[in-house]
Coordinates of C-alpha atoms in Angstrom, one line a residue:
Chain G
X204 CA -0.4 25.3 -10.0
X205 CA -1.3 21.8 -9.2
X206 CA 2.2 20.7 -10.0
X207 CA 3.4 23.0 -7.2
X208 CA 1.0 21.2 -4.9
X209 CA 2.1 17.9 -6.1
X210 CA 5.7 18.8 -5.8
X211 CA 5.3 20.1 -2.3
X212 CA 3.2 17.2 -1.3
X213 CA 5.5 14.5 -2.6
X214 CA 8.6 16.3 -1.4
X215 CA 7.1 16.2 2.1
X216 CA 5.9 12.6 1.6
X217 CA 9.3 11.4 0.3
X218 CA 12.4 10.4 2.1
X219 CA 14.7 12.6 0.1
X220 CA 16.8 15.1 1.9
X221 CA 15.0 17.9 0.0
X222 CA 11.9 17.0 2.0
X223 CA 13.5 17.5 5.4
X224 CA 15.4 20.2 7.3
X225 CA 19.1 20.2 7.2
X226 CA 19.4 18.7 10.7
X227 CA 18.0 15.5 9.3
X228 CA 20.3 15.3 6.2
X229 CA 22.7 12.4 6.2
X230 CA 26.4 13.1 6.3
X231 CA 28.4 11.2 3.7
X232 CA 29.7 8.9 6.4
X233 CA 26.1 8.0 7.4
X234 CA 25.8 6.0 4.1
X235 CA 27.3 2.5 4.6
X236 CA 27.9 -0.1 1.9
X237 CA 25.6 -3.1 1.9
X238 CA 27.7 -6.3 1.3
X239 CA 27.3 -7.8 -2.2
X240 CA 26.2 -11.1 -0.8
X241 CA 23.2 -9.4 0.8
X242 CA 22.0 -8.1 -2.7
X243 CA 19.9 -10.3 -4.8
X244 CA 19.1 -9.3 -8.4
X245 CA 16.1 -10.9 -10.1
X246 CA 15.8 -10.2 -13.9
X247 CA 12.4 -10.6 -15.4
X248 CA 11.4 -11.4 -19.0
X249 CA 11.4 -8.0 -20.8
X250 CA 14.6 -7.0 -19.1
X251 CA 13.4 -5.4 -15.9
X252 CA 15.3 -6.1 -12.7
X253 CA 14.1 -6.2 -9.1
X254 CA 16.9 -5.8 -6.6
X255 CA 16.5 -7.0 -3.0
X256 CA 18.5 -6.7 0.2
X257 CA 18.6 -10.0 2.2
X258 CA 18.1 -10.0 5.9
X259 CA 21.1 -12.2 6.5
X260 CA 21.4 -11.4 10.3
X261 CA 17.7 -11.8 11.1
X262 CA 16.8 -14.9 9.0
X263 CA 20.2 -16.7 8.4
X264 CA 18.7 -20.2 7.6
X265 CA 16.2 -18.9 5.1
X266 CA 18.8 -16.6 3.5
X267 CA 21.2 -19.5 3.3
X268 CA 18.6 -21.3 1.3
X269 CA 18.0 -18.4 -1.0
X270 CA 21.7 -18.0 -1.7
X271 CA 22.0 -21.7 -2.5
X272 CA 18.9 -21.5 -4.8
X273 CA 20.5 -18.5 -6.6
X274 CA 23.9 -20.2 -7.0
X275 CA 22.1 -23.3 -8.3
X276 CA 20.2 -21.0 -10.8
X277 CA 17.1 -22.7 -9.5
X278 CA 14.7 -19.9 -10.5
X279 CA 16.2 -19.5 -14.0
X280 CA 14.4 -22.5 -15.5
X281 CA 10.7 -22.5 -15.0
X282 CA 10.6 -19.7 -12.4
X283 CA 8.0 -17.0 -12.7
X284 CA 5.9 -14.3 -11.1
X285 CA 2.7 -16.3 -11.0
X286 CA 0.5 -14.4 -8.5
X287 CA -0.3 -10.7 -8.2
X288 CA -3.1 -9.8 -5.8
X289 CA -4.1 -6.2 -5.6
X290 CA -3.2 -4.4 -2.3
X291 CA -1.5 -7.5 -1.0
X292 CA 1.5 -9.3 -2.6
X293 CA 3.3 -10.3 -5.9
X294 CA 4.6 -13.8 -5.5
X295 CA 7.2 -15.7 -7.5
X296 CA 9.0 -19.1 -7.7
X297 CA 7.8 -22.5 -8.9
X298 CA 4.2 -22.3 -9.8
X299 CA 4.1 -26.1 -10.4
X300 CA 5.1 -26.7 -6.8
X301 CA 6.9 -29.8 -8.1
X302 CA 10.4 -28.7 -8.9
X303 CA 12.9 -30.5 -6.7
X304 CA 15.1 -28.3 -4.4
X305 CA 18.8 -28.6 -4.6
X306 CA 19.9 -31.3 -2.1
X307 CA 21.8 -28.8 0.1
X308 CA 18.6 -26.6 0.6
X309 CA 16.8 -27.1 3.9
X310 CA 13.1 -27.7 2.8
X311 CA 11.8 -26.6 6.2
X312 CA 14.2 -24.3 8.2
X313 CA 13.4 -23.2 11.8
X314 CA 10.7 -20.6 12.0
X315 CA 12.8 -17.3 11.8
X316 CA 9.8 -15.1 12.5
X317 CA 10.9 -13.2 15.6
X318 CA 13.9 -13.1 17.9
X319 CA 15.1 -11.9 21.2
X320 CA 16.9 -8.7 20.4
X321 CA 18.7 -5.8 21.8
X322 CA 16.8 -2.5 22.1
X323 CA 16.4 -0.8 18.7
X324 CA 18.9 2.1 18.1
X325 CA 16.1 4.4 17.2
X326 CA 12.3 4.3 17.8
X327 CA 9.2 6.0 16.5
X328 CA 7.3 8.2 18.9
X329 CA 3.9 6.4 19.1
X330 CA 2.9 2.9 19.7
X331 CA 2.7 0.6 16.7
X332 CA -0.8 -0.9 16.3
X333 CA 0.8 -4.4 15.8
X334 CA 3.5 -4.1 18.4
X335 CA 4.7 -2.1 21.3
X336 CA 7.1 -0.1 19.3
X337 CA 8.4 0.5 15.8
X338 CA 12.0 1.2 15.3
X339 CA 15.3 0.5 13.5
X340 CA 18.4 -1.6 13.5
X341 CA 21.7 0.3 13.2
X342 CA 22.2 -1.0 9.7
X343 CA 19.0 0.2 8.2
X344 CA 16.3 -2.4 8.8
X345 CA 12.8 -1.5 10.1
X346 CA 11.8 -3.3 13.3
X347 CA 8.7 -3.9 15.3
X348 CA 8.8 -5.3 18.9
X349 CA 6.9 -6.2 21.9
X350 CA 8.2 -7.4 25.3
X351 CA 11.5 -9.2 24.6
X352 CA 10.9 -10.1 21.0
X353 CA 11.3 -8.1 17.8
X354 CA 10.7 -8.8 14.1
X355 CA 10.8 -7.4 10.6
X356 CA 7.4 -5.8 9.8
X357 CA 5.4 -6.5 6.6
X358 CA 5.7 -3.1 5.0
X359 CA 5.5 -2.1 1.3
X360 CA 8.4 -3.7 -0.6
X361 CA 9.3 -6.2 2.2
X362 CA 9.9 -9.7 1.0
X363 CA 8.6 -12.8 2.7
X364 CA 8.7 -16.6 2.3
X365 CA 5.6 -18.3 1.1
X366 CA 4.8 -21.3 3.4
X367 CA 2.3 -24.1 3.8
X368 CA 0.4 -24.4 7.1
X369 CA 2.5 -24.7 10.2
X370 CA 4.9 -26.4 10.9
X371 CA 5.9 -25.5 7.4
X372 CA 8.2 -22.4 7.3
X373 CA 8.8 -22.4 3.6
X374 CA 12.1 -23.2 1.8
X375 CA 12.5 -19.8 0.2
X376 CA 11.9 -21.2 -3.3
X377 CA 8.6 -19.2 -3.4
X378 CA 8.8 -15.6 -2.2
X379 CA 6.5 -12.6 -2.2
X380 CA 6.9 -8.8 -2.0
X381 CA 4.2 -6.6 -0.4
X382 CA 2.6 -4.3 -3.0
X383 CA -0.1 -2.7 -1.0
X384 CA -0.8 -1.4 2.5
X385 CA 1.4 -3.3 4.9
X386 CA -0.4 -6.5 5.8
X387 CA 1.0 -6.4 9.3
X388 CA -1.2 -9.3 10.6
X389 CA 1.4 -11.5 8.8
X390 CA 4.1 -10.3 11.2
X391 CA 5.5 -13.0 13.4
X392 CA 3.7 -15.6 11.3
X393 CA 6.0 -15.7 8.3
X394 CA 9.8 -15.3 7.7
X395 CA 10.5 -11.9 6.3
X396 CA 13.8 -12.3 4.5
X397 CA 14.4 -9.0 2.8
X398 CA 13.4 -5.8 1.2
X399 CA 13.1 -4.7 -2.4
X400 CA 15.6 -1.8 -2.7
X401 CA 15.1 -1.1 -6.4
X402 CA 12.5 -2.0 -9.0
X403 CA 9.5 -2.7 -6.8
X404 CA 7.3 -1.1 -9.6
X405 CA 8.3 -4.0 -11.8
X406 CA 6.1 -6.1 -9.5
X407 CA 3.6 -3.6 -8.2
X408 CA 2.5 -2.5 -11.7
X409 CA 2.0 -6.0 -13.1
X410 CA -1.5 -6.9 -14.2
X411 CA -3.5 -8.3 -11.3
X412 CA -4.3 -12.0 -11.6
X413 CA -8.0 -12.7 -11.9
X414 CA -7.8 -16.3 -10.5
X415 CA -8.4 -16.9 -6.8
X416 CA -6.0 -14.9 -4.6
X417 CA -4.6 -13.2 -7.6
X418 CA -3.1 -16.2 -9.4
X419 CA -2.7 -15.7 -13.1
X420 CA -5.5 -17.6 -14.8
X421 CA -4.7 -19.5 -18.0
X422 CA -5.0 -19.2 -20.9
X423 CA -5.7 -15.5 -20.9
X424 CA -3.1 -14.6 -18.3
X425 CA 0.5 -15.9 -18.2
X426 CA 3.1 -15.7 -15.5
X427 CA 6.0 -13.4 -16.0
X428 CA 9.1 -15.5 -16.6
X429 CA 12.1 -15.1 -14.4
X430 CA 15.3 -14.9 -16.6
X431 CA 17.7 -15.1 -13.7
X432 CA 18.2 -14.6 -10.0
X433 CA 21.8 -13.8 -8.8
X434 CA 23.6 -12.6 -5.8
X435 CA 25.5 -9.4 -6.6
X436 CA 28.6 -11.2 -5.3
X437 CA 28.2 -13.8 -8.0
X438 CA 28.0 -11.2 -10.8
X439 CA 31.0 -9.9 -12.7
X440 CA 32.4 -7.0 -10.8
X441 CA 31.5 -4.5 -13.6
X442 CA 27.9 -5.7 -13.5
X443 CA 27.4 -5.6 -9.7
X444 CA 24.9 -3.0 -8.4
X445 CA 26.1 -1.4 -5.2
X446 CA 23.7 -0.2 -2.5
X447 CA 24.1 1.7 0.8
X448 CA 21.9 1.9 3.9
X449 CA 21.7 5.0 6.0
X450 CA 23.0 4.4 9.6
X451 CA 20.4 5.1 12.2
X452 CA 22.5 5.6 15.3
X453 CA 23.1 9.3 15.0
X454 CA 21.4 12.7 15.6
X455 CA 20.7 13.2 11.9
X456 CA 18.6 10.1 11.7
X457 CA 16.8 11.1 14.9
X458 CA 15.9 14.4 13.2
X459 CA 14.8 12.5 10.1
X460 CA 12.3 10.5 12.2
X461 CA 11.0 13.8 13.7
X462 CA 10.6 15.2 10.2
X463 CA 8.8 12.1 9.0
X464 CA 6.4 12.3 12.0
X465 CA 5.8 16.1 11.6
X466 CA 5.6 17.1 8.0
X467 CA 6.3 20.8 7.5
X468 CA 4.8 23.8 5.7
X469 CA 4.3 25.1 3.1
X470 CA 2.3 22.1 2.0
X471 CA 1.5 20.5 5.3
X472 CA -0.7 22.6 7.7
X473 CA -1.3 20.1 10.4
X474 CA 1.6 17.8 11.4
X475 CA 0.6 14.3 12.6
X476 CA 2.9 14.1 15.5
X477 CA 3.6 10.4 14.7
X478 CA 4.1 7.9 11.9
X479 CA 3.9 4.2 11.5
X480 CA 7.0 2.2 10.6
X481 CA 5.8 1.4 7.1
X482 CA 5.6 5.2 6.3
X483 CA 9.1 5.8 7.8
X484 CA 11.2 3.0 6.2
X485 CA 14.9 3.7 6.6
X486 CA 16.5 5.1 3.4
X487 CA 18.5 2.8 1.2
X488 CA 20.1 4.0 -2.0
X489 CA 22.3 3.1 -5.0
X490 CA 25.9 3.9 -4.1
X491 CA 26.9 7.2 -5.8
X492 CA 29.1 6.6 -8.9
X493 CA 31.9 8.5 -7.2
X494 CA 32.2 5.7 -4.7
X495 CA 33.0 3.4 -7.5
X496 CA 29.6 1.9 -7.8
X497 CA 28.1 1.2 -11.2
X498 CA 24.9 3.2 -10.7
X499 CA 22.1 3.5 -13.1
X500 CA 22.9 7.1 -13.5
X501 CA 26.6 6.4 -14.3
X502 CA 26.0 3.9 -17.0
Chain X
X8 CA 0.7 -27.2 -1.0
X9 CA 1.6 -23.6 -1.3
X10 CA -1.8 -22.9 -2.6
X11 CA -3.1 -24.1 0.7
X12 CA -0.9 -21.6 2.4
X13 CA -1.9 -18.9 0.1
X14 CA -5.6 -19.7 0.5
X15 CA -5.4 -19.7 4.3
X16 CA -3.3 -16.6 4.3
X17 CA -5.5 -14.6 2.0
X18 CA -8.7 -15.9 3.6
X19 CA -7.4 -14.6 6.9
X20 CA -6.2 -11.4 5.3
X21 CA -9.4 -10.7 3.5
X22 CA -12.7 -9.1 4.6
X23 CA -14.9 -11.9 3.2
X24 CA -17.2 -13.7 5.6
X25 CA -15.2 -16.9 4.9
X26 CA -12.3 -15.2 6.7
X27 CA -14.1 -14.8 10.0
X28 CA -16.1 -16.8 12.5
X29 CA -19.9 -16.9 12.3
X30 CA -20.3 -14.3 15.0
X31 CA -18.7 -11.7 12.7
X32 CA -20.8 -12.6 9.6
X33 CA -23.2 -9.9 8.5
X34 CA -26.9 -10.5 8.6
X35 CA -28.7 -9.6 5.3
X36 CA -30.1 -6.6 7.1
X37 CA -26.6 -5.3 7.9
X38 CA -26.1 -4.6 4.2
X39 CA -27.6 -1.2 3.3
X40 CA -28.0 0.4 -0.1
X41 CA -25.7 3.3 -1.0
X42 CA -27.6 6.1 -2.7
X43 CA -27.1 6.3 -6.4
X44 CA -25.9 9.9 -6.2
X45 CA -23.1 8.8 -3.9
X46 CA -21.7 6.5 -6.6
X47 CA -19.4 7.9 -9.3
X48 CA -18.4 5.8 -12.3
X49 CA -15.3 6.7 -14.2
X50 CA -14.8 4.8 -17.5
X51 CA -11.2 4.8 -18.8
X52 CA -10.0 4.3 -22.4
X53 CA -9.9 0.5 -23.0
X54 CA -13.2 0.1 -21.2
X55 CA -12.2 -0.4 -17.6
X56 CA -14.3 1.3 -15.0
X57 CA -13.4 2.7 -11.6
X58 CA -16.3 3.1 -9.2
X59 CA -16.2 5.5 -6.3
X60 CA -18.4 6.2 -3.3
X61 CA -18.6 9.9 -2.5
X62 CA -18.4 11.2 1.1
X63 CA -21.4 13.5 0.7
X64 CA -21.9 14.0 4.4
X65 CA -18.2 14.6 5.3
X66 CA -17.2 16.9 2.4
X67 CA -20.5 18.3 1.0
X68 CA -19.0 21.3 -0.8
X69 CA -16.3 19.3 -2.6
X70 CA -18.8 16.6 -3.4
X71 CA -21.2 19.2 -4.8
X72 CA -18.4 20.4 -7.1
X73 CA -17.7 16.8 -8.2
X74 CA -21.4 16.2 -9.0
X75 CA -21.5 19.4 -11.0
X76 CA -18.3 18.4 -12.9
X77 CA -19.8 15.0 -13.7
X78 CA -23.1 16.5 -14.9
X79 CA -21.2 18.9 -17.1
X80 CA -19.2 16.0 -18.5
X81 CA -16.2 18.1 -17.6
X82 CA -13.8 15.1 -17.5
X83 CA -15.0 13.5 -20.7
X84 CA -13.1 15.9 -23.0
X85 CA -9.4 16.0 -22.3
X86 CA -9.6 14.3 -18.9
X87 CA -6.9 11.7 -18.2
X88 CA -5.0 9.8 -15.6
X89 CA -1.8 11.7 -15.9
X90 CA 0.2 10.7 -12.8
X91 CA 1.0 7.3 -11.3
X92 CA 3.6 7.3 -8.5
X93 CA 4.5 4.0 -7.0
X94 CA 3.4 3.4 -3.4
X95 CA 1.6 6.7 -3.4
X96 CA -1.2 7.9 -5.7
X97 CA -2.7 7.7 -9.1
X98 CA -4.1 11.1 -10.1
X99 CA -6.5 12.2 -12.8
X100 CA -8.2 15.3 -14.1
X101 CA -7.0 18.1 -16.4
X102 CA -3.2 17.7 -17.0
X103 CA -3.1 21.1 -18.8
X104 CA -4.3 22.9 -15.6
X105 CA -5.9 25.3 -18.0
X106 CA -9.4 24.0 -18.6
X107 CA -12.1 26.4 -17.3
X108 CA -14.4 25.1 -14.6
X109 CA -18.2 25.2 -15.1
X110 CA -19.4 28.5 -13.8
X111 CA -21.4 26.9 -10.9
X112 CA -18.3 25.1 -9.5
X113 CA -16.7 26.7 -6.5
X114 CA -13.0 26.9 -7.4
X115 CA -11.9 27.0 -3.8
X116 CA -14.4 25.5 -1.3
X117 CA -13.9 25.7 2.5
X118 CA -11.3 23.3 3.8
X119 CA -13.3 20.1 4.5
X120 CA -10.4 18.3 6.1
X121 CA -11.8 17.5 9.5
X122 CA -14.9 18.2 11.5
X123 CA -16.3 18.1 15.0
X124 CA -18.1 14.8 15.1
X125 CA -20.0 12.5 17.4
X126 CA -18.2 9.5 18.8
X127 CA -17.6 6.8 16.2
X128 CA -20.1 3.9 16.5
X129 CA -17.2 1.4 16.6
X130 CA -13.5 1.7 17.4
X131 CA -10.3 -0.3 16.9
X132 CA -8.6 -1.5 20.1
X133 CA -5.3 0.2 19.8
X134 CA -4.3 3.8 19.3
X135 CA -3.8 5.0 15.7
X136 CA -0.3 6.3 15.1
X137 CA -1.8 9.4 13.4
X138 CA -4.7 10.0 15.7
X139 CA -6.0 9.0 19.1
X140 CA -8.4 6.4 17.6
X141 CA -9.4 4.7 14.4
X142 CA -13.0 3.8 14.0
X143 CA -16.2 3.8 11.9
X144 CA -19.2 5.8 11.0
X145 CA -22.5 3.9 11.1
X146 CA -22.8 4.0 7.3
X147 CA -19.5 2.3 6.5
X148 CA -16.8 5.0 6.4
X149 CA -13.5 4.6 8.2
X150 CA -12.6 7.4 10.6
X151 CA -9.7 8.7 12.6
X152 CA -10.0 11.2 15.4
X153 CA -8.2 13.1 18.1
X154 CA -9.8 15.3 20.8
X155 CA -13.0 16.7 19.4
X156 CA -12.2 16.4 15.7
X157 CA -12.4 13.5 13.3
X158 CA -11.5 12.9 9.6
X159 CA -11.4 10.4 6.8
X160 CA -8.0 8.6 6.8
X161 CA -5.7 8.3 3.7
X162 CA -6.0 4.5 3.3
X163 CA -5.5 2.4 0.2
X164 CA -8.3 3.2 -2.3
X165 CA -9.4 6.4 -0.6
X166 CA -9.9 9.4 -3.0
X167 CA -8.6 12.9 -2.3
X168 CA -8.7 16.3 -3.9
X169 CA -5.4 17.6 -5.4
X170 CA -4.8 21.1 -4.3
X171 CA -2.3 23.9 -4.6
X172 CA -0.6 25.3 -1.5
X173 CA -2.9 26.7 1.2
X174 CA -5.3 28.5 1.2
X175 CA -6.1 26.5 -1.9
X176 CA -8.4 23.5 -1.1
X177 CA -8.8 22.2 -4.7
X178 CA -11.9 22.3 -6.8
X179 CA -12.3 18.6 -7.2
X180 CA -11.4 18.7 -10.9
X181 CA -8.2 16.9 -10.1
X182 CA -8.5 13.8 -7.9
X183 CA -6.2 11.1 -6.7
X184 CA -6.6 7.6 -5.3
X185 CA -4.1 6.0 -2.9
X186 CA -2.4 3.0 -4.5
X187 CA 0.2 2.2 -1.8
X188 CA 0.7 2.1 2.0
X189 CA -1.7 4.7 3.4
X190 CA 0.1 8.1 3.3
X191 CA -1.6 9.1 6.5
X192 CA 0.6 12.3 6.9
X193 CA -1.8 13.8 4.4
X194 CA -4.7 13.4 6.8
X195 CA -6.2 16.7 7.9
X196 CA -4.3 18.4 5.2
X197 CA -6.4 17.5 2.2
X198 CA -10.1 16.9 1.5
X199 CA -10.8 13.1 1.3
X200 CA -13.9 13.0 -0.7
X201 CA -14.5 9.3 -1.3
X202 CA -13.3 5.7 -1.7
X203 CA -12.9 3.4 -4.7
X204 CA -15.3 0.6 -4.2
X205 CA -14.6 -1.3 -7.4
X206 CA -11.8 -1.3 -10.0
X207 CA -8.9 0.2 -8.0
X208 CA -6.7 -2.2 -9.9
X209 CA -7.5 -0.2 -13.0
X210 CA -5.4 2.5 -11.4
X211 CA -3.0 0.6 -9.2
X212 CA -1.7 -1.6 -12.0
X213 CA -1.1 1.2 -14.4
X214 CA 2.5 1.8 -15.5
X215 CA 4.3 4.1 -13.2
X216 CA 5.2 7.5 -14.6
X217 CA 8.9 8.1 -14.9
X218 CA 8.6 11.9 -14.8
X219 CA 9.1 13.8 -11.5
X220 CA 6.5 12.6 -8.9
X221 CA 5.2 9.9 -11.2
X222 CA 3.9 12.2 -14.0
X223 CA 3.8 10.4 -17.4
X224 CA 6.7 11.7 -19.5
X225 CA 6.1 12.4 -23.2
X226 CA 6.6 11.2 -25.7
X227 CA 7.2 7.6 -24.5
X228 CA 4.5 7.7 -21.9
X229 CA 0.9 8.9 -22.5
X230 CA -1.8 9.6 -20.0
X231 CA -4.8 7.2 -19.9
X232 CA -7.8 9.0 -21.4
X233 CA -11.0 9.3 -19.4
X234 CA -13.9 8.3 -21.5
X235 CA -16.6 9.5 -19.1
X236 CA -17.3 10.2 -15.4
X237 CA -21.0 9.9 -14.3
X238 CA -23.0 9.7 -11.2
X239 CA -24.9 6.4 -11.0
X240 CA -28.0 8.5 -10.6
X241 CA -27.4 10.0 -14.0
X242 CA -27.1 6.7 -15.7
X243 CA -30.0 4.8 -17.3
X244 CA -31.6 2.6 -14.6
X245 CA -30.5 -0.6 -16.4
X246 CA -26.8 0.6 -16.4
X247 CA -26.6 1.7 -12.8
X248 CA -24.3 -0.2 -10.5
X249 CA -25.7 -0.7 -7.0
X250 CA -23.5 -0.9 -3.9
X251 CA -24.1 -1.6 -0.3
X252 CA -22.2 -0.7 2.9
X253 CA -22.1 -2.9 5.9
X254 CA -23.7 -1.2 9.0
X255 CA -21.2 -1.0 11.8
X256 CA -23.5 -0.4 14.8
X257 CA -24.1 -4.1 15.7
X258 CA -22.5 -7.0 17.5
X259 CA -21.6 -8.8 14.2
X260 CA -19.4 -5.9 13.2
X261 CA -17.8 -5.7 16.6
X262 CA -16.9 -9.4 16.2
X263 CA -15.6 -8.6 12.7
X264 CA -13.2 -6.0 14.2
X265 CA -12.0 -8.5 16.8
X266 CA -11.5 -11.1 14.0
X267 CA -9.5 -8.5 11.9
X268 CA -7.3 -7.7 15.0
X269 CA -6.8 -11.4 15.9
X270 CA -6.3 -13.6 12.8
X271 CA -7.0 -17.2 13.5
X272 CA -5.4 -20.6 12.9
X273 CA -4.8 -22.7 10.9
X274 CA -2.6 -20.2 9.1
X275 CA -2.0 -17.6 11.8
X276 CA -0.1 -18.8 14.8
X277 CA 0.4 -15.4 16.6
X278 CA -2.6 -13.0 16.5
X279 CA -1.6 -9.3 16.5
X280 CA -4.1 -8.1 19.1
X281 CA -4.7 -5.0 17.0
X282 CA -4.9 -3.5 13.6
X283 CA -4.7 -0.2 11.9
X284 CA -7.7 1.4 10.3
X285 CA -6.3 0.9 6.8
X286 CA -6.1 -2.8 7.3
X287 CA -9.6 -2.9 8.7
X288 CA -11.6 -0.9 6.1
X289 CA -15.3 -1.4 6.4
X290 CA -16.8 -3.8 3.8
X291 CA -18.6 -2.4 0.8
X292 CA -20.0 -4.7 -1.9
X293 CA -22.0 -4.9 -5.1
X294 CA -25.7 -5.3 -4.3
X295 CA -26.6 -9.0 -4.9
X296 CA -28.5 -9.5 -8.1
X297 CA -31.5 -10.8 -6.0
X298 CA -31.9 -7.3 -4.6
X299 CA -32.5 -5.9 -8.1
X300 CA -29.0 -4.7 -8.6
X301 CA -27.3 -5.2 -12.0
X302 CA -24.2 -7.0 -10.7
X303 CA -21.2 -8.1 -12.7
X304 CA -22.1 -11.6 -11.9
X305 CA -25.6 -11.2 -13.1
X306 CA -24.8 -9.8 -16.5

C-alpha cells in the first residue's frame, strides 16, 4: 500500500509526463538537441560520470575557460572532488590551489553574475523570495530576475565557479554543484556556469567531509580522483552522450508550469497554487536512441 | 586562496553566530532545552545515529503513535532505510508493509496536516511561494501559513509520515526525511512530524536506490538495517543526548532573520533582501556540556 502512496507521491513530484495531464506533455518537436560543445563529461575514479550542460550564452568568458581547461586535460592530473558539505555543495578541481592554469585561460574573467536580459519566455505565478520573478529561457535554462537584470539561480544540481573574495571571479578551475536546498543567497554573487544533467547522485551521495566546510580530512578521508573531464564535442562520435532541452515557448510548457504549481489528485489533496523555480526546473533528457543518440538505455 | 572564499561563503551561508553581526547573536537565555520525550534517536547498522525532534504540539496523534512504536521497539526488528531517492527523500520503516502495528497504535490518525494557529512570533520579509508567509513558532519550529491556517513546511531535514492515498494519513511506522530541495508541494498533504537535528548526513549520503522511486533493488542493493529507535527519555540518563532550540521571540532573532535575508561582505556583494523558510531554518543545537548535557564534544 505504501508503494502506491510513494508512486503517487513521486509521480506528482516528478517532472515526467506521467505526472502531468496531457495538455502539459511535450510534443516530439519540443525536445531540442543541446550542442555537443555545451556538454561536459566528468569521469570519476570508479567509473561514474557526471554530465553537465554549460551556460555558454550566459557566462561566455567562464565557459571559454572551462572548455580550454577540458581541452588541456587540466583536471585529469591531480584533479579531485575534495569537498562535500551536507545540504550545500560538492566541489572539485585542484585541492592544492597551486596547479598553474594553461596560459590561454583568463585567471579572473569579468563577473558574469547577472545580465540585462529580455523578458523570460515563461514565468512562475508567484514572486520568488530572492527575486521579483522566476522563469525560463526559451532553451531550457531556469532564470530569476529583478528590475532589468536576470541571472541563473542556485538550484539543486546547478554548477558554480568557486572564487576568492571580490574582485576575484574564479577561473573555472574549481567548480561546485549544489547538493542541497538551493542556496539562493549565492545568486548574483558567483558565476553559475551550468547544470548537472546526469549523474548528480555521483556527487550528492558522496561521504560528507568532516573537515571545516566539508573538506575531506586526511588521512581518514581522501578526495575522489577525477579521471577525465571532456567536452562531448571532443569525444569520439560513438562515445558522445546526446541531450535535449524542452523548449519553453509553447502552450504545453505553460501547462507544465501550471501542473507543477498545482499538483493533482489522487495523491495531492491541497494544491499549492505556486512553486519556486528550484522545484520547477525545466526538463532536460538524454536524446532517445531513435534520434541517433547513444543513450544509456540503448547501449 | 579558495579556502578563504569557501570560508567566507559558508560562514555567510551558515547559521552559526560567526556568520552574523553581534546584534543577531543569541544570549545564553535564548537557548531553551528541548524535552527528552521530543527527542527520537535512531541507530543504524554501522553505528551511526540520526536524532530527530518530534513536533508533539503540531501533530500530537502521529507523535503519540511514534512514541508507542519506539517504546514497543517496533523498528528494532526488521526495520530499515529501504528507499533513498536523490533530491527527494530517504524513507525507513517496514519495507514488507506486513508487520503488525502494536495494538495501541492508531493505524489511521486524523489528518494533522495544518491547523488554525496564532500569528507566528517572527516572519520572513517576503511572501513564501507556497504560502502567504514563512515564519516561526516561539519554540523553534519553522512555519508556513495562509489565511487562518498554518503548517510545518517540507524543508531539508524535516520528517514526514509516509501514507497511502487519502483518506490514509499514515500510522507513523514508515517515515521519511527530506534530503534535497524542499519538496514544498507536499505541504498540507502529509503530516510533518519532526525535524532531524543531528546526523542527517547518515541519510543524505546513503547510496541512491536504483529501483523505481529510489527503492533499493535486490540483490545488488540492500536496505540499511535499523538497530534501534528510542525516545531520549527512555534512554539511561547518561546516554541521553540533550538539545536546545533558539527562542524566536526576541530582538536577537529578528536581527538573525535580517542577517539571513541580507548576507554581508566581504564575500557577498549583492544581498538578496529576502530568503525562503527552508534557507532560514531556526537554529537547534546540542546542549553545551556545561549545562549538563552529554555532548559529542564532551565525550
